[in-house]
Coordinates of C-alpha atoms in Angstrom, one line a residue:
M1 CA 23.0 -55.6 -2.0
G2 CA 22.9 -59.3 -0.9
K3 CA 25.2 -60.4 -3.7
L4 CA 27.5 -57.5 -3.0
G5 CA 27.7 -58.5 0.7
V6 CA 28.3 -62.2 -0.1
G7 CA 31.0 -61.2 -2.7
G8 CA 32.7 -58.9 -0.1
L9 CA 32.6 -61.6 2.5
A10 CA 34.1 -64.1 0.2
A11 CA 36.8 -61.7 -0.9
Q12 CA 37.5 -61.0 2.8
I13 CA 37.9 -64.7 3.6
A14 CA 40.2 -65.1 0.6
A15 CA 42.3 -62.2 1.7
L16 CA 42.6 -63.6 5.2
A17 CA 43.6 -66.9 3.8
L18 CA 46.3 -65.3 1.7
L19 CA 47.6 -63.4 4.7
A20 CA 47.9 -66.6 6.7
R21 CA 49.9 -68.3 3.9
A22 CA 51.9 -65.3 2.9
G23 CA 54.7 -65.3 5.4
T24 CA 57.5 -63.4 3.8
S25 CA 56.4 -64.0 0.3
T26 CA 56.0 -60.6 -1.5
P27 CA 53.7 -61.9 -4.3
L28 CA 51.3 -63.3 -1.7
L29 CA 51.3 -60.1 0.3
L30 CA 50.5 -58.1 -2.8
A31 CA 47.7 -60.6 -3.6
F32 CA 46.4 -60.1 -0.1
L33 CA 46.4 -56.4 -0.4
L34 CA 44.5 -56.5 -3.7
S35 CA 42.0 -59.0 -2.4
Q36 CA 41.6 -56.9 0.8
G37 CA 41.0 -53.7 -1.2
I38 CA 38.3 -55.5 -3.2
A39 CA 36.7 -56.8 0.0
A40 CA 36.8 -53.5 1.7
A41 CA 35.3 -51.7 -1.4
M42 CA 32.4 -54.2 -1.5
I43 CA 31.7 -54.3 2.2
A44 CA 32.0 -50.5 2.5
M45 CA 29.4 -50.2 -0.2
V46 CA 27.0 -52.5 1.7
L47 CA 27.6 -50.6 5.0
W48 CA 27.1 -47.2 3.2
R49 CA 23.7 -48.3 1.9
L50 CA 22.7 -49.4 5.5
L51 CA 23.5 -45.9 6.9
P52 CA 20.7 -43.6 7.7
R53 CA 20.0 -41.1 4.8
R54 CA 21.4 -38.1 6.7
F55 CA 24.8 -39.9 7.2
R56 CA 25.3 -40.8 3.5
V57 CA 26.3 -37.4 2.4
P58 CA 28.8 -36.3 1.4
F59 CA 29.4 -39.6 -0.4
A60 CA 33.2 -39.2 -0.7
W61 CA 33.7 -38.8 3.0
S62 CA 31.2 -41.3 4.4
Y63 CA 32.1 -44.0 1.9
G64 CA 35.9 -43.2 2.1
Y65 CA 35.8 -43.6 5.9
L66 CA 34.1 -47.0 5.8
F67 CA 36.4 -48.2 3.1
A68 CA 39.5 -47.2 5.1
F69 CA 38.2 -48.7 8.2
C70 CA 37.4 -52.0 6.5
F71 CA 40.6 -52.1 4.6
L72 CA 42.8 -51.3 7.7
V73 CA 41.0 -53.6 10.1
P74 CA 40.2 -56.8 8.1
M75 CA 36.9 -58.5 9.1
A76 CA 36.8 -56.8 12.5
G77 CA 36.1 -53.4 10.9
A78 CA 33.0 -54.7 9.1
I79 CA 31.9 -56.5 12.3
V80 CA 32.2 -53.3 14.4
C81 CA 30.3 -51.2 11.8
L82 CA 27.5 -53.8 11.5
G83 CA 27.3 -54.0 15.3
S84 CA 27.1 -50.2 15.6
L85 CA 24.3 -50.0 13.0
L86 CA 22.4 -52.8 14.8
I87 CA 22.7 -51.1 18.2
A88 CA 21.6 -47.8 16.7
R89 CA 18.6 -49.5 15.1
L90 CA 17.6 -51.3 18.3
F91 CA 18.2 -48.4 20.7
P92 CA 17.5 -45.1 18.8
G93 CA 18.4 -41.9 20.6
R94 CA 15.8 -39.7 21.9
R95 CA 15.6 -36.2 20.3
P96 CA 15.0 -33.4 22.7
T97 CA 11.4 -32.0 22.5
A98 CA 12.0 -29.0 24.8
G99 CA 10.4 -25.9 23.5
I100 CA 7.8 -27.7 21.4
G101 CA 4.1 -27.3 22.3
L102 CA 0.7 -26.8 21.0
V103 CA -0.3 -23.3 19.9
G104 CA -3.9 -22.4 19.5
L105 CA -5.1 -20.9 16.2
P106 CA -5.0 -17.0 16.2
V107 CA -8.3 -15.3 16.1
F108 CA -9.2 -13.8 12.7
V109 CA -9.8 -10.1 13.1
T110 CA -11.7 -8.9 10.1
H111 CA -11.3 -5.1 10.7
L112 CA -7.5 -5.4 10.3
I113 CA -7.8 -6.7 6.7
S114 CA -7.5 -3.1 5.3
R115 CA -4.2 -2.6 7.0
V116 CA -2.5 -5.6 5.4
T117 CA 0.0 -4.7 2.7
H118 CA 1.5 -7.4 0.6
G119 CA 5.2 -7.5 -0.1
G120 CA 7.6 -6.6 2.7
G121 CA 9.9 -3.6 2.4
A122 CA 13.1 -5.6 2.6
R123 CA 12.0 -8.0 -0.2
L124 CA 10.9 -5.1 -2.5
R125 CA 14.2 -3.4 -1.9
A126 CA 16.1 -6.5 -2.8
Q127 CA 14.1 -7.0 -6.0
L128 CA 14.6 -3.3 -7.0
G129 CA 18.3 -3.4 -6.2
N130 CA 18.9 -6.5 -8.3
T131 CA 19.7 -5.2 -11.8
R132 CA 19.8 -8.7 -13.1
A133 CA 16.2 -9.4 -12.3
P134 CA 13.7 -9.3 -15.1
L135 CA 12.4 -5.8 -15.8
P136 CA 8.7 -6.8 -15.3
E137 CA 9.5 -8.1 -11.8
R138 CA 11.3 -4.9 -10.9
M139 CA 8.5 -2.8 -12.2
T140 CA 6.0 -4.8 -10.2
A141 CA 8.0 -4.3 -7.1
L142 CA 8.3 -0.6 -7.8
V143 CA 4.5 -0.3 -8.2
A144 CA 4.0 -2.2 -5.0
M145 CA 6.1 0.4 -3.1
Q146 CA 3.3 2.8 -3.5
S147 CA 1.6 1.1 -0.5
M148 CA 4.6 1.8 1.7
P149 CA 5.0 5.1 3.7
A150 CA 6.7 7.8 1.6
R151 CA 9.3 8.3 4.3
T152 CA 10.4 4.6 3.8
S153 CA 10.1 4.5 0.0
S154 CA 11.6 7.9 -0.9
P155 CA 15.3 7.0 -0.3
V156 CA 14.8 3.8 -2.4
L157 CA 13.1 5.8 -5.2
R158 CA 15.8 8.4 -5.1
D159 CA 18.5 5.7 -5.6
L160 CA 16.6 4.4 -8.6
L161 CA 16.9 7.7 -10.4
A162 CA 20.3 6.5 -11.5
D163 CA 19.1 3.0 -12.6
S164 CA 20.1 1.7 -15.9
A165 CA 16.5 0.9 -17.0
D166 CA 14.7 3.8 -18.4
D167 CA 11.3 2.6 -17.3
V168 CA 12.4 2.2 -13.7
R169 CA 14.0 5.6 -13.7
L170 CA 10.8 7.3 -15.1
L171 CA 8.5 5.5 -12.8
A172 CA 10.6 6.3 -9.8
Y173 CA 10.8 9.9 -10.8
G174 CA 7.0 10.0 -11.3
M175 CA 6.3 8.6 -7.9
L176 CA 8.7 11.0 -6.1
D177 CA 7.4 14.0 -8.1
G178 CA 3.8 13.0 -7.5
A179 CA 4.2 12.8 -3.7
E180 CA 6.0 16.2 -3.8
K181 CA 3.4 17.8 -6.0
Q182 CA 0.6 16.6 -3.8
L183 CA 2.0 18.4 -0.7
T184 CA 3.0 21.4 -2.8
Q185 CA -0.5 21.8 -4.1
Q186 CA -1.8 21.8 -0.6
I187 CA 0.7 24.4 0.4
M188 CA -0.3 26.6 -2.6
A189 CA -4.0 26.2 -1.6
E190 CA -3.3 27.5 1.9
L191 CA -1.3 30.5 1.0
P192 CA -4.2 32.6 -0.4
R193 CA -6.2 31.6 2.7
L194 CA -3.4 33.1 4.9
E195 CA -3.6 36.4 3.1
E196 CA -7.4 36.4 3.4
A197 CA -7.5 35.5 7.1
L198 CA -9.6 37.9 9.1
D199 CA -8.2 37.4 12.6
A200 CA -5.1 36.2 14.5
S201 CA -6.7 32.9 15.5
E202 CA -7.5 32.0 11.8
R203 CA -4.0 33.0 10.7
G204 CA -2.5 30.9 13.5
E205 CA -4.4 27.8 12.3
I206 CA -3.3 28.4 8.7
N207 CA 0.3 29.0 9.7
K208 CA 0.3 25.7 11.7
R209 CA -1.1 23.8 8.6
L210 CA 1.6 25.4 6.4
A211 CA 4.3 24.4 8.9
D212 CA 2.9 20.9 9.1
L213 CA 2.9 20.6 5.2
H214 CA 6.4 22.0 4.8
W215 CA 7.5 19.6 7.6
E216 CA 6.0 16.7 5.7
L217 CA 8.2 17.5 2.7
I218 CA 11.2 17.0 5.1
Y219 CA 9.9 14.1 7.0
Q220 CA 9.1 12.1 3.9
N221 CA 12.6 12.8 2.4
L222 CA 11.2 14.5 -0.6
V223 CA 13.6 17.5 -0.5
Q224 CA 17.3 17.7 -0.4
G225 CA 20.1 20.3 -0.7
D226 CA 19.1 23.9 -1.2
V227 CA 15.4 22.9 -1.4
Y228 CA 15.7 21.2 2.0
R229 CA 17.2 24.4 3.6
Y230 CA 14.5 26.5 2.0
T231 CA 11.8 24.1 3.3
A232 CA 13.3 24.1 6.8
D233 CA 13.3 27.9 6.8
Q234 CA 9.6 27.9 5.8
V235 CA 8.8 25.4 8.6
E236 CA 10.6 27.6 11.1
R237 CA 8.8 30.8 9.7
Y238 CA 5.3 29.4 9.8
A239 CA 5.8 27.5 13.1
R240 CA 7.1 30.7 14.7
A241 CA 4.1 32.6 13.5
A242 CA 1.6 29.9 14.6
L243 CA 3.2 29.9 18.1
E244 CA 2.8 33.6 18.4
A245 CA -0.9 33.1 18.1
D246 CA -1.0 30.0 20.4
P247 CA 2.3 29.2 22.2
D248 CA 0.9 26.0 23.8
Q249 CA 1.2 23.8 20.6
A250 CA 3.6 21.1 21.7
G251 CA 4.0 19.6 18.1
L252 CA 5.3 22.9 16.7
W253 CA 7.9 23.2 19.5
Y254 CA 8.9 19.6 18.9
M255 CA 9.2 20.3 15.2
R256 CA 11.4 23.4 15.8
G257 CA 13.5 21.4 18.2
R258 CA 14.2 18.7 15.5
L259 CA 15.1 21.4 13.0
A260 CA 17.5 23.0 15.5
L261 CA 19.2 19.7 15.9
N262 CA 19.6 19.4 12.2
R263 CA 21.2 22.8 12.2
H264 CA 23.6 21.6 15.0
E265 CA 22.2 24.0 17.6
P266 CA 21.9 21.7 20.6
A267 CA 21.2 24.4 23.2
Q268 CA 18.3 25.8 21.3
A269 CA 17.0 22.4 20.4
R270 CA 17.1 21.3 24.1
A271 CA 15.1 24.4 25.1
W272 CA 12.3 23.8 22.5
L273 CA 12.1 20.1 23.1
E274 CA 11.8 20.6 26.8
R275 CA 9.1 23.1 26.1
A276 CA 7.3 20.5 24.0
E277 CA 7.5 17.9 26.7
T278 CA 6.2 20.4 29.3
L279 CA 3.2 21.0 27.1
G280 CA 2.4 17.3 27.0
F281 CA 4.3 16.0 24.0
A282 CA 5.2 12.2 24.1
R283 CA 8.2 11.8 26.4
E284 CA 9.5 8.7 24.6
R285 CA 9.9 10.8 21.4
T286 CA 11.6 13.8 23.0
L287 CA 14.1 11.9 25.1
P288 CA 16.2 10.4 22.3
L289 CA 16.4 14.0 20.8
L290 CA 17.4 15.5 24.1
A291 CA 20.1 12.8 24.4
E292 CA 21.3 13.7 20.9
A293 CA 21.5 17.4 21.9
A294 CA 23.5 16.5 25.0
Y295 CA 25.8 14.3 22.9
L296 CA 26.4 17.2 20.5
E297 CA 27.4 19.3 23.5
R298 CA 29.8 16.5 24.6
D299 CA 27.9 16.1 27.9
Y300 CA 28.0 12.3 27.9
A301 CA 26.9 12.0 31.5
A302 CA 23.7 13.9 30.6
V303 CA 23.2 11.5 27.7
R304 CA 23.4 8.5 30.0
T305 CA 21.2 10.1 32.5
I306 CA 18.6 11.0 29.9
L307 CA 18.5 7.5 28.3
L308 CA 18.4 5.8 31.8
S309 CA 15.2 7.6 32.4
F310 CA 13.7 6.2 29.2
D311 CA 11.0 3.8 30.5
S312 CA 8.9 3.1 27.4
P313 CA 7.9 -0.6 27.2
S314 CA 8.2 -0.6 23.4
P315 CA 10.9 1.7 22.1
L316 CA 11.3 2.3 18.4
P317 CA 13.7 -0.1 16.6
L318 CA 16.2 2.7 15.9
V319 CA 16.3 3.6 19.6
R320 CA 16.9 0.1 21.0
P321 CA 20.6 -0.1 20.2
L322 CA 21.2 3.3 21.8
L323 CA 19.4 2.2 24.9
R324 CA 21.3 -1.0 25.1
Y325 CA 24.6 0.9 24.8
W326 CA 24.0 3.7 27.2
Q327 CA 22.0 1.8 29.8
S328 CA 24.5 -1.0 30.1

């Protein structure tokens, strides 16, 4: 770099000497421009190497700027650049440190190890949706989805039933079918017990279990179309029978309210959800559904009033945008 700097300085002095003697001589002016270009190229390279690393890229822009500056401002351009670099080196700017502090190490809680699941849902979905990814990686991601809740994994698995890879399709179908069969077997085991029940109390308990099991098929997104409608009818049937034996079961009223909303029956849904809340069902779970019922009835003032009364400190992620909109 030293030789390059000396050469650039010599070329710069020669260019200035030619400029002083040029006058109106065209050949001398052309010789000056050529010598000035060589000097600017060499000096700009020296200056570029002296720049901090983060200012050297992109090369074309940083070097081009230095070259143009040195070419258009003979000698003074190089002096200004060197002076700027020297000042920056002697008086470096202070970087703001606000927001940086020491954080203590978290306490290791051993009893939570069993709850840790490896592989986030978003990453697994991205791997499964990438048809260009290697098949073993997609299969590994698909197997890892078994640790996710069925309600979360079922829509992804259902989309994979149309995948181009046979292995992915078969495994996705097997996982969906296995989850559905597990609940169906429990339902089939409860039906004979319902017929053999001796009293109304026992029949009420079995009806409640059957309503819960059919509801799980819906909640876990395992049924669609006609099967969904049949399952919803079964939930309604068994829930009604269980409530006849014990009308104070808040969960069943809540379940019926959600199904009524799915059938676009807001008035009925509101009545059943309010009954569930009266019986002690969690208010932060009924309020969004009551707001939805009011919205379906086009009672927007009621929607705002209901959501303004929502005072849960940690609302569900799906509810937060609604609260921001209606409470603002």
